[in-house]
mmCIF file of C-alpha atoms in Angstrom:
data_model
loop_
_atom_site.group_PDB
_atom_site.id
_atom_site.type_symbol
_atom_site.label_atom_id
_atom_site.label_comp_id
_atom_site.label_asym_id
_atom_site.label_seq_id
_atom_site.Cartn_x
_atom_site.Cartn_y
_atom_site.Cartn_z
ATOM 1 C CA UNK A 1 22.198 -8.612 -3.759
ATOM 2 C CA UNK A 2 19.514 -5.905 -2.581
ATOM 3 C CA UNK A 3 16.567 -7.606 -1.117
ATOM 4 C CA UNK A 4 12.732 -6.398 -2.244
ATOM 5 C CA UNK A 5 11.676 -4.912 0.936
ATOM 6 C CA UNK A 6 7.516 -3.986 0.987
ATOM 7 C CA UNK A 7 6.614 -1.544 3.452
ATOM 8 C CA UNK A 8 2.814 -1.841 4.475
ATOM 9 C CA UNK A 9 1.485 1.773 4.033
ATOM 10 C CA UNK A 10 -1.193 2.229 1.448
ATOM 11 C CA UNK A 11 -3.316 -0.889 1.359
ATOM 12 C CA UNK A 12 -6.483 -1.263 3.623
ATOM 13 C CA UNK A 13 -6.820 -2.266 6.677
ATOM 14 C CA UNK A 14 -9.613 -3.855 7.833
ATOM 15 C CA UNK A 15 -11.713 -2.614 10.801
ATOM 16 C CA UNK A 16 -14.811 -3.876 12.706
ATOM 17 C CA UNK A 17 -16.575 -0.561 13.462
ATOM 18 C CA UNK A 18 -20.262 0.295 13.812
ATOM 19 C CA UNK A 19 -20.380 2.685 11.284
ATOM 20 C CA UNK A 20 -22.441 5.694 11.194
ATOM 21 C CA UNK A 21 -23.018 8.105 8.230
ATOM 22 C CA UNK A 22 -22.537 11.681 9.003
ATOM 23 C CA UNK A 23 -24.323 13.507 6.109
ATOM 24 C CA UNK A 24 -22.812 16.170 4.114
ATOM 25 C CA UNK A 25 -24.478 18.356 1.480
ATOM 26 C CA UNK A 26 -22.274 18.735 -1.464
ATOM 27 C CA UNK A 27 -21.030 21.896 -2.909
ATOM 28 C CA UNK A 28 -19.053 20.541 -5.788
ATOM 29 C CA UNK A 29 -18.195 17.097 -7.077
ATOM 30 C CA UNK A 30 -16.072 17.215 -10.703
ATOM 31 C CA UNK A 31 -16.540 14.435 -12.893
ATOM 32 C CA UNK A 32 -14.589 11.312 -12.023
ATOM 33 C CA UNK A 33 -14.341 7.812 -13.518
ATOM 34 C CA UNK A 34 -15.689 4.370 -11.083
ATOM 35 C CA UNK A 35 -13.575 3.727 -8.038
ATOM 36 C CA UNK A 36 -11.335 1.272 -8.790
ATOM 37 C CA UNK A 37 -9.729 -1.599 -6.356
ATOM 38 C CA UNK A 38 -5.655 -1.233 -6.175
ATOM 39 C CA UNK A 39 -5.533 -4.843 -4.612
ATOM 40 C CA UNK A 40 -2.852 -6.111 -2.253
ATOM 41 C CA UNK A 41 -0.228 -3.763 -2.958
ATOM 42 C CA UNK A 42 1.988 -0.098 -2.825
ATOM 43 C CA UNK A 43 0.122 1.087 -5.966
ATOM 44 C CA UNK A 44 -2.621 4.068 -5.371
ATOM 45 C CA UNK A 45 -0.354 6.818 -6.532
ATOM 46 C CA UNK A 46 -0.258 5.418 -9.653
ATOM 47 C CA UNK A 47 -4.416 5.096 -9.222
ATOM 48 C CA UNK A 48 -4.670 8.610 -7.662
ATOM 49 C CA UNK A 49 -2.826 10.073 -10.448
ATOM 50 C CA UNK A 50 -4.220 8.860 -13.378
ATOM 51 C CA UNK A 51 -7.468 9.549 -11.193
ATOM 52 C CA UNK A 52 -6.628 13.016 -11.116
ATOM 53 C CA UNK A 53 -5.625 12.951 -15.154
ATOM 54 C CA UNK A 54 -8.937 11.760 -15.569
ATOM 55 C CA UNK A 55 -10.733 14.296 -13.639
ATOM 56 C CA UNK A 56 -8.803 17.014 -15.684
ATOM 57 C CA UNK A 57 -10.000 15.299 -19.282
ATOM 58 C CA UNK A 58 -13.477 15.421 -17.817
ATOM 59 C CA UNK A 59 -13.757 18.684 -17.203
ATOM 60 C CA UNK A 60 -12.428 19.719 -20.469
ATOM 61 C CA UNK A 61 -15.388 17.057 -22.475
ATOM 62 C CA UNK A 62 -12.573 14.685 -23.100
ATOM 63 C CA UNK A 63 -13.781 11.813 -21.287
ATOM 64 C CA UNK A 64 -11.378 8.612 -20.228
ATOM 65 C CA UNK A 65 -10.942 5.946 -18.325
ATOM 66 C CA UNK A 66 -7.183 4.954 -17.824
ATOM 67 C CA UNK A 67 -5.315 1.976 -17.143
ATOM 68 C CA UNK A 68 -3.105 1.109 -14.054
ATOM 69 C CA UNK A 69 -1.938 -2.039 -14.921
ATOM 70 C CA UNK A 70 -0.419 -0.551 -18.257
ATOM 71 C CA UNK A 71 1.766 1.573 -15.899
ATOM 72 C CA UNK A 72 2.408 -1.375 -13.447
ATOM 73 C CA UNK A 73 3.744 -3.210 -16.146
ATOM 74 C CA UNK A 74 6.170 -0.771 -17.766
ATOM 75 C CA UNK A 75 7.574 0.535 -14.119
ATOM 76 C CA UNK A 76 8.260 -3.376 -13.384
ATOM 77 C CA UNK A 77 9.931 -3.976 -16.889
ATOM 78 C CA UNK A 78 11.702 -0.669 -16.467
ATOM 79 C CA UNK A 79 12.782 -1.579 -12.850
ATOM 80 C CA UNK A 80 13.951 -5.765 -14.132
ATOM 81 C CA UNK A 81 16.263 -3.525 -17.099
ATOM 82 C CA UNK A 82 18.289 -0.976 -14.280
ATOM 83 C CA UNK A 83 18.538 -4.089 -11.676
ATOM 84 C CA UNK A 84 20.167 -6.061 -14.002
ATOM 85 C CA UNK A 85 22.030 -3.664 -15.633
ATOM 86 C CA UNK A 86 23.465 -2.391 -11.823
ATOM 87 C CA UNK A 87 24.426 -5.891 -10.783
ATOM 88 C CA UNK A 88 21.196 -6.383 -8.536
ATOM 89 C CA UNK A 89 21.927 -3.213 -6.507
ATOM 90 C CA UNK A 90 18.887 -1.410 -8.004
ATOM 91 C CA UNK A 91 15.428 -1.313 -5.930
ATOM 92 C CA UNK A 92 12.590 -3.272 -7.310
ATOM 93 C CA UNK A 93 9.363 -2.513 -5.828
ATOM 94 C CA UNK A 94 6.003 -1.381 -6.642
ATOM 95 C CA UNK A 95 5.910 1.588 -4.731
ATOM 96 C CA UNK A 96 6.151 5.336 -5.588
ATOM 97 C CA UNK A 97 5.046 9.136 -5.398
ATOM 98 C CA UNK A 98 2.593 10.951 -7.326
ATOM 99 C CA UNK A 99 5.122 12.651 -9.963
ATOM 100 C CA UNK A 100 6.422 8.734 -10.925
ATOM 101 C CA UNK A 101 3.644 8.386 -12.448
ATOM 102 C CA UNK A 102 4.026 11.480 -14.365
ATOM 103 C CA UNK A 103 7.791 10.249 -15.640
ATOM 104 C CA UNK A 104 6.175 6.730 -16.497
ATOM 105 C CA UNK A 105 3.373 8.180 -18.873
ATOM 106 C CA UNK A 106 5.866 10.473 -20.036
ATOM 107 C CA UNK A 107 8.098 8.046 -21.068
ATOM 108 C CA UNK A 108 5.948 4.887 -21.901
ATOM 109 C CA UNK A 109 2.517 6.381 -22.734
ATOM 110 C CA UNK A 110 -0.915 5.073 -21.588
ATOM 111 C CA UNK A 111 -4.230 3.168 -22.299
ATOM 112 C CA UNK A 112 -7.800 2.806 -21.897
ATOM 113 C CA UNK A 113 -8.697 0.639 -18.970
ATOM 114 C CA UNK A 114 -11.071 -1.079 -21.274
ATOM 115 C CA UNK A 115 -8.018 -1.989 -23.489
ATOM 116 C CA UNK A 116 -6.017 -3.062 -20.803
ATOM 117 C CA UNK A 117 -6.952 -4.670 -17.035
ATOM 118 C CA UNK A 118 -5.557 -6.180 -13.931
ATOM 119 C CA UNK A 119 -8.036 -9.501 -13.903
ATOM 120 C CA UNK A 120 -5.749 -12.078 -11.966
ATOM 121 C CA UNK A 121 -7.711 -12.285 -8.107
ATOM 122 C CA UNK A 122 -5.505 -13.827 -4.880
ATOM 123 C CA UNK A 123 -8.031 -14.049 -2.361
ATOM 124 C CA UNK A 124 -10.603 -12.618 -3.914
ATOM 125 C CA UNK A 125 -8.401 -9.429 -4.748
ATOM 126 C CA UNK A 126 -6.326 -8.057 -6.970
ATOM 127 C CA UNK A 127 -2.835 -9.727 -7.366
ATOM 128 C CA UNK A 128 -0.850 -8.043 -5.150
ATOM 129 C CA UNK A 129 1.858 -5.879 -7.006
ATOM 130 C CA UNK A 130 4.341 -6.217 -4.439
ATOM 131 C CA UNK A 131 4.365 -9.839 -5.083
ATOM 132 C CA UNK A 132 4.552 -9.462 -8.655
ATOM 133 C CA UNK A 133 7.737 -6.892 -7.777
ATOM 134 C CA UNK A 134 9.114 -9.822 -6.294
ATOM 135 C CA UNK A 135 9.059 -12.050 -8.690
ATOM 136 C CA UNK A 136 10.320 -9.357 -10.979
ATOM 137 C CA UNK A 137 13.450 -9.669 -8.719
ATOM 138 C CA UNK A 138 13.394 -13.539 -8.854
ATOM 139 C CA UNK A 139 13.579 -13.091 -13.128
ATOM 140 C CA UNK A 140 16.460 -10.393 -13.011
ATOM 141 C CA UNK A 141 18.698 -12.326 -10.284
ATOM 142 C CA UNK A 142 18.964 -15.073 -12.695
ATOM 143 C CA UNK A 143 20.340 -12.965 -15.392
ATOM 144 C CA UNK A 144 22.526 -11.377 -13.122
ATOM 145 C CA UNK A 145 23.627 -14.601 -11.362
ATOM 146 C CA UNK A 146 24.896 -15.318 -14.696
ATOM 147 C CA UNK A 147 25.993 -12.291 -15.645
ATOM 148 C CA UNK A 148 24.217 -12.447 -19.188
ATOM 149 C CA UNK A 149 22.626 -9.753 -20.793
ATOM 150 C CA UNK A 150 18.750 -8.719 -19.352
ATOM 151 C CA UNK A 151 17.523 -9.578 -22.592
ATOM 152 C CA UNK A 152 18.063 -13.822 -22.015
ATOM 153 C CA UNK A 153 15.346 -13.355 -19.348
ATOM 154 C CA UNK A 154 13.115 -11.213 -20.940
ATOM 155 C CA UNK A 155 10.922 -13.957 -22.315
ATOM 156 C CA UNK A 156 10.583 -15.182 -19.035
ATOM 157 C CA UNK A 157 9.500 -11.975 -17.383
ATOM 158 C CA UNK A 158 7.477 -10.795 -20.036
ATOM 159 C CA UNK A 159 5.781 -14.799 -19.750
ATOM 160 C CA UNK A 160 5.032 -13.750 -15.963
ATOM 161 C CA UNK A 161 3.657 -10.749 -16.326
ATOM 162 C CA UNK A 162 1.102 -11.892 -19.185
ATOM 163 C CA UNK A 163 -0.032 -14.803 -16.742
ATOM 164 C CA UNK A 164 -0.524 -11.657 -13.740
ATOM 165 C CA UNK A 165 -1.802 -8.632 -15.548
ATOM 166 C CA UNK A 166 -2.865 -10.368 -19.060
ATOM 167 C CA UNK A 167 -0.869 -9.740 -22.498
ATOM 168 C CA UNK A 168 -0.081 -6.446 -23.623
ATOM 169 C CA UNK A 169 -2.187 -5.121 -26.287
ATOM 170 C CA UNK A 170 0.605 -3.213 -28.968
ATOM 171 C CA UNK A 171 -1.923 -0.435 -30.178
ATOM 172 C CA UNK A 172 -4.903 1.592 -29.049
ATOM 173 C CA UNK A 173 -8.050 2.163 -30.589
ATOM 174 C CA UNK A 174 -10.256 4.568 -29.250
ATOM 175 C CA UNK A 175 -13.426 6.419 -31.298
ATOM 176 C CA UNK A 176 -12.144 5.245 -34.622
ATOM 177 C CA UNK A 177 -8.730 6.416 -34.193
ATOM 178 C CA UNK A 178 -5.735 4.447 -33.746
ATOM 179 C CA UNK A 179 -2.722 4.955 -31.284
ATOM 180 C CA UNK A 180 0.729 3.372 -30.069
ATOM 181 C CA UNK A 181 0.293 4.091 -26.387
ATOM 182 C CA UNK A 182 2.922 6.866 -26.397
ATOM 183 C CA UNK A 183 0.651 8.211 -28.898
ATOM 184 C CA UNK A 184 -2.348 8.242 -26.523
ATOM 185 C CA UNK A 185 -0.418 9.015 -23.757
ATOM 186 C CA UNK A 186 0.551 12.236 -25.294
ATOM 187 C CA UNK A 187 -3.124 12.969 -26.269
ATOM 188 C CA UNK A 188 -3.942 12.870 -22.281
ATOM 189 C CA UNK A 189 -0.825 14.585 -20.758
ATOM 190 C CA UNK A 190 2.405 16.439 -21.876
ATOM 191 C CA UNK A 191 5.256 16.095 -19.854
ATOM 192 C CA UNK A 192 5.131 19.167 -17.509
ATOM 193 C CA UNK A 193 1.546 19.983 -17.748
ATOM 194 C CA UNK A 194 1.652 18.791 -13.857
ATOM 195 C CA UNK A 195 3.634 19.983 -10.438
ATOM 196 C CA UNK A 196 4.005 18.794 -7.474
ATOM 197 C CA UNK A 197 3.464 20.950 -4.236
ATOM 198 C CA UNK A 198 4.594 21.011 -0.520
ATOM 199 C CA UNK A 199 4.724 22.754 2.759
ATOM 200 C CA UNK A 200 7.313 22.378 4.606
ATOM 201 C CA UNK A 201 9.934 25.079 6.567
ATOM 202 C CA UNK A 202 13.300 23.240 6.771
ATOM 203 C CA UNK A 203 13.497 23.979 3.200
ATOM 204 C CA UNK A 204 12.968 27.417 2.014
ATOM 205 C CA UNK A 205 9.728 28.333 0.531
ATOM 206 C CA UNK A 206 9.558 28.969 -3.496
ATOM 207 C CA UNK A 207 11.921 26.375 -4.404
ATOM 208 C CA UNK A 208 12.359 23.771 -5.672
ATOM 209 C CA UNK A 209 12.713 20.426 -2.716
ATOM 210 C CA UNK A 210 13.822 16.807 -3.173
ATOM 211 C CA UNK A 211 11.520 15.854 -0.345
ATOM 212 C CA UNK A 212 12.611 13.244 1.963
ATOM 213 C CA UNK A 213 9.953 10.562 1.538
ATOM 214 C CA UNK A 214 10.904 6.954 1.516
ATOM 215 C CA UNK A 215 9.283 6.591 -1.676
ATOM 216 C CA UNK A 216 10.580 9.306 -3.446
ATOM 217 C CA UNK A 217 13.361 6.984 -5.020
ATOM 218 C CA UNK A 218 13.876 9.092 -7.946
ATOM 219 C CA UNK A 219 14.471 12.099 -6.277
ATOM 220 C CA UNK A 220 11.161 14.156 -7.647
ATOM 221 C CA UNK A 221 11.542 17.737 -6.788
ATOM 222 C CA UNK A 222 7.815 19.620 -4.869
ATOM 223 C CA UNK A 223 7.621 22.927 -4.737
ATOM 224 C CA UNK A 224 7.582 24.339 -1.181
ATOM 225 C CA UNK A 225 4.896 27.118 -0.178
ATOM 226 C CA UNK A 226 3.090 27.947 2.840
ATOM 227 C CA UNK A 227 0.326 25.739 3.948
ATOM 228 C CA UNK A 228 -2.318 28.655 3.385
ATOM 229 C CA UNK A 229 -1.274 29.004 0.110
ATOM 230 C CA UNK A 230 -1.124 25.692 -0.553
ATOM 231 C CA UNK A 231 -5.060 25.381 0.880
ATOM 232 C CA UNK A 232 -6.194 28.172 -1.030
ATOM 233 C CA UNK A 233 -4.556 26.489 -4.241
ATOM 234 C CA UNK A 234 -6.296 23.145 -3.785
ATOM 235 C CA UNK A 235 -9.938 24.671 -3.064
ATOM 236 C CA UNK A 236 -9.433 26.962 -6.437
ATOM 237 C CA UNK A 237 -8.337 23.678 -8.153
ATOM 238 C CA UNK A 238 -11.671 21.898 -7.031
ATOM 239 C CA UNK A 239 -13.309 24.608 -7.446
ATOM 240 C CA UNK A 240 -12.753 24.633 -11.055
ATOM 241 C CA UNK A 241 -13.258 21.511 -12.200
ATOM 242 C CA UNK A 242 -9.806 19.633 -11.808
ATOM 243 C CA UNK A 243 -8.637 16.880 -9.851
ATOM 244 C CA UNK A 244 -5.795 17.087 -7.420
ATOM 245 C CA UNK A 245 -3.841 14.543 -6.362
ATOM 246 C CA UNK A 246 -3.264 14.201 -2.615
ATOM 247 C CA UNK A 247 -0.564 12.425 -0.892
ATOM 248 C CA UNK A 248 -0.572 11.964 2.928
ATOM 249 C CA UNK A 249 -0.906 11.084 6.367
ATOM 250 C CA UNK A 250 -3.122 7.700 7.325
ATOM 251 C CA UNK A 251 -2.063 6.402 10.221
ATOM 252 C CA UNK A 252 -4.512 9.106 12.308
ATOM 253 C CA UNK A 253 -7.576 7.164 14.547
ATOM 254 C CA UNK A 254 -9.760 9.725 12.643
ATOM 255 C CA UNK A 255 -8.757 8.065 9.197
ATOM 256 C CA UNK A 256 -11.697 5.482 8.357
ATOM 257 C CA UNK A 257 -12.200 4.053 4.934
ATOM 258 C CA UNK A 258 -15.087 1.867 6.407
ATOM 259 C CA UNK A 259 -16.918 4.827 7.873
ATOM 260 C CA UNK A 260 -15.590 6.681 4.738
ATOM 261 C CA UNK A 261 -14.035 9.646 7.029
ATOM 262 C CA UNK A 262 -10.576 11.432 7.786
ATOM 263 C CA UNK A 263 -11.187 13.881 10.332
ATOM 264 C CA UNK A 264 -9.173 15.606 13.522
ATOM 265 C CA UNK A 265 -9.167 18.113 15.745
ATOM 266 C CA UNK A 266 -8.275 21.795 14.440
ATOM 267 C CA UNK A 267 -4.464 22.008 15.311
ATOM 268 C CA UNK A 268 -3.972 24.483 18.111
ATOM 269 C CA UNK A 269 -1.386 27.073 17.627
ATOM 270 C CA UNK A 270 0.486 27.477 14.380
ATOM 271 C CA UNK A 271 -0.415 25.254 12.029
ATOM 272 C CA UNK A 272 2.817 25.366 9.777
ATOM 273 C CA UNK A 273 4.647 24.948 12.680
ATOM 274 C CA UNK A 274 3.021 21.696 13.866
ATOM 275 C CA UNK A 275 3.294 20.252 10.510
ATOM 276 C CA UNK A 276 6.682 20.739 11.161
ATOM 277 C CA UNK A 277 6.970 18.961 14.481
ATOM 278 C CA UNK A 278 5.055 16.331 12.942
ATOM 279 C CA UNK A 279 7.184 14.970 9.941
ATOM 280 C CA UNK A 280 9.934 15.711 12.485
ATOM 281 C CA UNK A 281 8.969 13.099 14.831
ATOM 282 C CA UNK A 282 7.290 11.007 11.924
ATOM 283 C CA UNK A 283 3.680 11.692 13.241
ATOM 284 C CA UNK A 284 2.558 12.550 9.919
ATOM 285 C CA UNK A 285 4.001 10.476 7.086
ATOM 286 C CA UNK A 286 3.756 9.629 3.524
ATOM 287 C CA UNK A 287 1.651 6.576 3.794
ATOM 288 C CA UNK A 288 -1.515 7.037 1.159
ATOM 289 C CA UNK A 289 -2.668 8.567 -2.398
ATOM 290 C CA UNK A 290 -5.854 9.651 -3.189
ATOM 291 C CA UNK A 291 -7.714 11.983 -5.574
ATOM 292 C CA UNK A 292 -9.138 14.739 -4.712
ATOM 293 C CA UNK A 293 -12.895 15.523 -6.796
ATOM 294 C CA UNK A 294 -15.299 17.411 -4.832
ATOM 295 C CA UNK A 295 -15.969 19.572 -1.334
ATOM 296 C CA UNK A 296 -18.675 19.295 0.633
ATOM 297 C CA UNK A 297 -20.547 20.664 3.987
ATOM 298 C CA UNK A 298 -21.168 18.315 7.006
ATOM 299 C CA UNK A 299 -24.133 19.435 9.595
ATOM 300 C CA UNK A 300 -21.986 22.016 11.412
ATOM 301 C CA UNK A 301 -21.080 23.578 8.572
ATOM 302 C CA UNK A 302 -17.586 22.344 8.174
ATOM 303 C CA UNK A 303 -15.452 22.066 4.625
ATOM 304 C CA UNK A 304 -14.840 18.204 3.485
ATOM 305 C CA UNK A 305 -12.963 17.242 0.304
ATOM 306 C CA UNK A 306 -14.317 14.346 -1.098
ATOM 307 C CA UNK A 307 -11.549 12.075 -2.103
ATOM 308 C CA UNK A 308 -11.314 9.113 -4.679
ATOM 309 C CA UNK A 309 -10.010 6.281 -2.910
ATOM 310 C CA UNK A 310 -8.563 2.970 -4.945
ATOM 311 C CA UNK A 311 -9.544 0.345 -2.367
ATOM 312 C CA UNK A 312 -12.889 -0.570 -3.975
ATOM 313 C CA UNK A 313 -16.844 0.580 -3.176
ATOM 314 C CA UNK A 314 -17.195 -1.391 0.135
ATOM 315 C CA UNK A 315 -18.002 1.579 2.237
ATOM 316 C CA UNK A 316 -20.973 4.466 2.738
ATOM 317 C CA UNK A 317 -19.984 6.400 -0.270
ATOM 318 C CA UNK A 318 -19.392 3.738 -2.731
ATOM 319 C CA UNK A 319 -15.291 4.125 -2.112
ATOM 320 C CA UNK A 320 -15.136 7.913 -1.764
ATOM 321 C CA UNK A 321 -14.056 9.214 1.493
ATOM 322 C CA UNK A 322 -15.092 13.132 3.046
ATOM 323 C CA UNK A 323 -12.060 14.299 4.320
ATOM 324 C CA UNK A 324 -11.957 17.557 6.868
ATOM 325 C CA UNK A 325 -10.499 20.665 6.035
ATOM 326 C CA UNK A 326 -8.493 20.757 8.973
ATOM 327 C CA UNK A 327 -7.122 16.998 8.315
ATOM 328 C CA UNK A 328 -6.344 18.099 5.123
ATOM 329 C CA UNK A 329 -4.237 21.177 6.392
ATOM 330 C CA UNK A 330 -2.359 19.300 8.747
ATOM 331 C CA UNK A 331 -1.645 15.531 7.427
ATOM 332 C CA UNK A 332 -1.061 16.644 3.702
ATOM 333 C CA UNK A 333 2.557 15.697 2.658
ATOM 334 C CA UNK A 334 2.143 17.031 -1.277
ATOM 335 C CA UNK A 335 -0.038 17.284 -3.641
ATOM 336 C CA UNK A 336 -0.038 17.565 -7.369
ATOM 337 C CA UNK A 337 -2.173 19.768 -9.391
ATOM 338 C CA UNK A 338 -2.201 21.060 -13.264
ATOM 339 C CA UNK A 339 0.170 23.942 -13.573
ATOM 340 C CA UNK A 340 -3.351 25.810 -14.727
ATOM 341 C CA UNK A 341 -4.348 25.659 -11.182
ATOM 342 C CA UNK A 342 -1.278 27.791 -9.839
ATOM 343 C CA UNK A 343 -1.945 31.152 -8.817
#
């Protein structure tokens, strides 16, 4: 049977730094809900996309507060149905890309965070989703030990997730009104109100790419343009008022959540090319979500996006991070934006 394998990418690592503050002037910072804490665990695009949802309701006076955990839940009950159903040769993890998310809410709806929240702490964090993908595994190789239908187990499964992530609320309430969570799902985002973007020459620009990330297990499809369009599509985005969701590149020495920074030098040369060389030779991978909410000025002048982490307030900025311009040109893998935003 397929093993769960966890790949270490998007949680935090600690550092022992002295940390100094560079300080930035801010030119525009869109509404955004509080930073949340992801926990041990593959989950901020799920966080960085509903962060970016939220950012979008904001701006249009619609203001809400979404819930992870609802999503973490469904993907893991959704992932126990397919294992079982293909023998135990069917991936069960808690990891992802942006546009997942998208498919999930989609198909399963949403809620409030106030309705529905990760509480259960291991070590004084979140429980770690990867674990609880693991024990997802542990439910569905029973039934298919057996070879009995998924739904013997389901109890069991649907027993361990209520002790991990709390029980499942079946309806929303929210200002009087009453919802299924497909109901309010469909109230925050219609299925193709989003796309996903990339940059990228060994596919050919304006089409259509399934982009070779490890996570991209259900082969979502990013739209390849140039990097300078790309850039220019991102700033009008913040510039307007909506969130974009970022995925990227953290493995750089200039990427420090404790210092609340991702900076690097300005590529020399051309910098579509050395993008290139980079996911070539696996300099820049897919390692880290975050939302993009704001732009900023440091001392010398130079652009910063301010970015909505999900690893929790425990830095300068209370869990946002200032990323460069040029970072952001060079270590982006994709990002997704409301269609409203293309030009």
């Amino acid at each position: 049977m397929l093993a769960v394998i966890t790949i270490v990418a998007c949680r935090r690592n600690n550092e022992n730094v002295a940390v100094k503050t560079p300080k930035f002037t801010i030119e525009k910072l869109n509404g955004h809900t509080p930073v949340k804490d992801q926990g041990h665990g593959g989950t901020c695009w799920i966080h960085a996309m509903l962060a970016t949802i939220e950012t979008d309701r904001i701006m249009k006076g619609d203001s809400v507060n979404l819930s992870p955990a609802y999503t973490v839940r469904r993907m893991l009950e959704e992932q126990y149905l397919r294992n079982v159903l293909c023998q135990g040769r069917s991936k069960l993890t808690d990891r992802g890309t942006a546009p997942d998310l998208l498919r999930l809410l989609a198909d399963y709806g949403t809620m409030p965070y106030d309705s529905y929240y990760h509480t259960a702490t291991c070590d004084g964090r979140l429980t770690c989703t990867s674990v609880l993908a693991r024990k997802t595994f542990a439910v569905a190789e029973k039934a298919v030990a057996q070879r009995v239908s998924p739904k013997k187990y389901e109890p069991l499964l649907q027993t361990m997730l209520d002790e991990s992530l709390g029980s499942l609320p079946h309806r929303v309430y929210m200002l009087g009104a009453e919802y299924t969570p497909e109901e309010f799902g469909r109230s925050i985002c219609l299925r193709g109100d989003y796309v996903a973007l990339t940059s990228f020459t060994h596919h050919p620009f304006n089409t259509y790419v399934d982009l070779e990330l490890p996570d991209n297990l259900h082969h979502n499809l990013f739209y390849n343009i140039p990097v300078e369009r790309l850039m220019a599509m991102v700033r009008k985005a913040v510039e307007s008022g909506h969130g974009v969701c970022w995925e990227g590149d953290i493995s750089e020495k200039g990427f420090s959540f404790e210092k609340g920074l991702a900076d690097c030098k300005a590529p020399e040369g051309n910098v579509q090319e050395q993008r290139q060389r980079d996911f070539f030779s696996a300099s820049t991978t897919d390692d880290h979500c975050m939302a993009i909410v704001g732009m900023a000025r440091d001392g010398n002048g130079r652009r910063f996006y301010i970015m909505k982490n999900s690893w929790g307030k425990d830095n300068p900025y209370g869990g946002l991070m200032y990323m460069s311009e040029e970072y952001l040109k060079l270590k982006t893998v994709a990002v997704v934006m409301h269609k409203e935003c293309q030009n």
